[in-house]
């Protein structure tokens, strides 16, 4: 397989993997927050800063609060 094709496919695979793992990380952080964990504990456990954890959870909140149709 040509290097350009192989590199493009790997980039696409990486993007898909990042999307899936990112969604799983945010869901796990939301669950931890729901159990009363603080942002510092969540951030430390996830390997990110507590501020990044706060931002990710805030970005995810509108999606979770939408009413079911």
mmCIF file of C-alpha atoms in Angstrom:
data_model
loop_
_atom_site.group_PDB
_atom_site.id
_atom_site.type_symbol
_atom_site.label_atom_id
_atom_site.label_comp_id
_atom_site.label_asym_id
_atom_site.label_seq_id
_atom_site.Cartn_x
_atom_site.Cartn_y
_atom_site.Cartn_z
ATOM 1 C CA UNK A 1 0.000 0.000 0.000
ATOM 2 C CA UNK A 2 1.329 3.444 -0.883
ATOM 3 C CA UNK A 3 2.569 5.532 2.061
ATOM 4 C CA UNK A 4 0.114 8.360 1.329
ATOM 5 C CA UNK A 5 -2.857 5.984 1.429
ATOM 6 C CA UNK A 6 -1.574 4.259 4.546
ATOM 7 C CA UNK A 7 -1.004 7.571 6.330
ATOM 8 C CA UNK A 8 -4.466 8.866 5.384
ATOM 9 C CA UNK A 9 -6.112 5.685 6.665
ATOM 10 C CA UNK A 10 -4.152 5.857 9.908
ATOM 11 C CA UNK A 11 -5.172 9.491 10.391
ATOM 12 C CA UNK A 12 -8.826 8.544 9.860
ATOM 13 C CA UNK A 13 -8.498 5.665 12.307
ATOM 14 C CA UNK A 14 -6.883 7.930 14.896
ATOM 15 C CA UNK A 15 -9.718 10.463 14.558
ATOM 16 C CA UNK A 16 -12.349 7.756 15.056
ATOM 17 C CA UNK A 17 -10.497 6.345 18.059
ATOM 18 C CA UNK A 18 -10.139 9.809 19.618
ATOM 19 C CA UNK A 19 -13.864 10.396 19.184
ATOM 20 C CA UNK A 20 -14.817 7.140 20.885
ATOM 21 C CA UNK A 21 -12.318 7.375 23.742
ATOM 22 C CA UNK A 22 -13.121 11.050 24.290
ATOM 23 C CA UNK A 23 -16.818 10.300 24.639
ATOM 24 C CA UNK A 24 -16.081 7.439 27.047
ATOM 25 C CA UNK A 25 -13.802 9.668 29.121
ATOM 26 C CA UNK A 26 -16.435 12.395 29.425
ATOM 27 C CA UNK A 27 -19.105 9.848 30.361
ATOM 28 C CA UNK A 28 -16.870 8.385 33.069
ATOM 29 C CA UNK A 29 -16.067 11.862 34.384
ATOM 30 C CA UNK A 30 -19.780 12.727 34.490
ATOM 31 C CA UNK A 31 -20.474 9.521 36.410
ATOM 32 C CA UNK A 32 -17.701 10.341 38.892
ATOM 33 C CA UNK A 33 -19.076 13.867 39.317
ATOM 34 C CA UNK A 34 -22.522 12.379 39.917
ATOM 35 C CA UNK A 35 -21.047 10.250 42.695
ATOM 36 C CA UNK A 36 -19.700 13.369 44.372
ATOM 37 C CA UNK A 37 -16.104 13.381 43.160
ATOM 38 C CA UNK A 38 -14.381 16.749 43.063
ATOM 39 C CA UNK A 39 -12.864 18.180 39.909
ATOM 40 C CA UNK A 40 -9.303 17.748 41.206
ATOM 41 C CA UNK A 41 -9.851 14.050 41.901
ATOM 42 C CA UNK A 42 -11.501 13.566 38.499
ATOM 43 C CA UNK A 43 -8.705 15.428 36.738
ATOM 44 C CA UNK A 44 -5.982 13.498 38.532
ATOM 45 C CA UNK A 45 -7.650 10.172 37.768
ATOM 46 C CA UNK A 46 -8.154 11.109 34.102
ATOM 47 C CA UNK A 47 -4.642 12.510 33.683
ATOM 48 C CA UNK A 48 -5.837 16.056 32.963
ATOM 49 C CA UNK A 49 -6.049 19.282 34.943
ATOM 50 C CA UNK A 50 -9.108 20.005 37.062
ATOM 51 C CA UNK A 51 -9.772 23.017 34.836
ATOM 52 C CA UNK A 52 -9.799 20.830 31.717
ATOM 53 C CA UNK A 53 -12.143 18.423 33.517
ATOM 54 C CA UNK A 54 -14.430 21.353 34.370
ATOM 55 C CA UNK A 55 -14.454 22.547 30.746
ATOM 56 C CA UNK A 56 -15.151 19.099 29.330
ATOM 57 C CA UNK A 57 -17.987 18.497 31.766
ATOM 58 C CA UNK A 58 -19.469 21.936 31.077
ATOM 59 C CA UNK A 59 -19.351 21.333 27.307
ATOM 60 C CA UNK A 60 -21.057 17.974 27.757
ATOM 61 C CA UNK A 61 -23.798 19.206 30.093
ATOM 62 C CA UNK A 62 -26.122 20.719 27.429
ATOM 63 C CA UNK A 63 -26.040 17.455 25.460
ATOM 64 C CA UNK A 64 -27.034 15.436 28.540
ATOM 65 C CA UNK A 65 -29.760 17.847 29.649
ATOM 66 C CA UNK A 66 -31.717 17.828 26.381
ATOM 67 C CA UNK A 67 -35.174 16.298 26.885
ATOM 68 C CA UNK A 68 -35.906 12.971 25.246
ATOM 69 C CA UNK A 69 -38.310 13.093 22.328
#
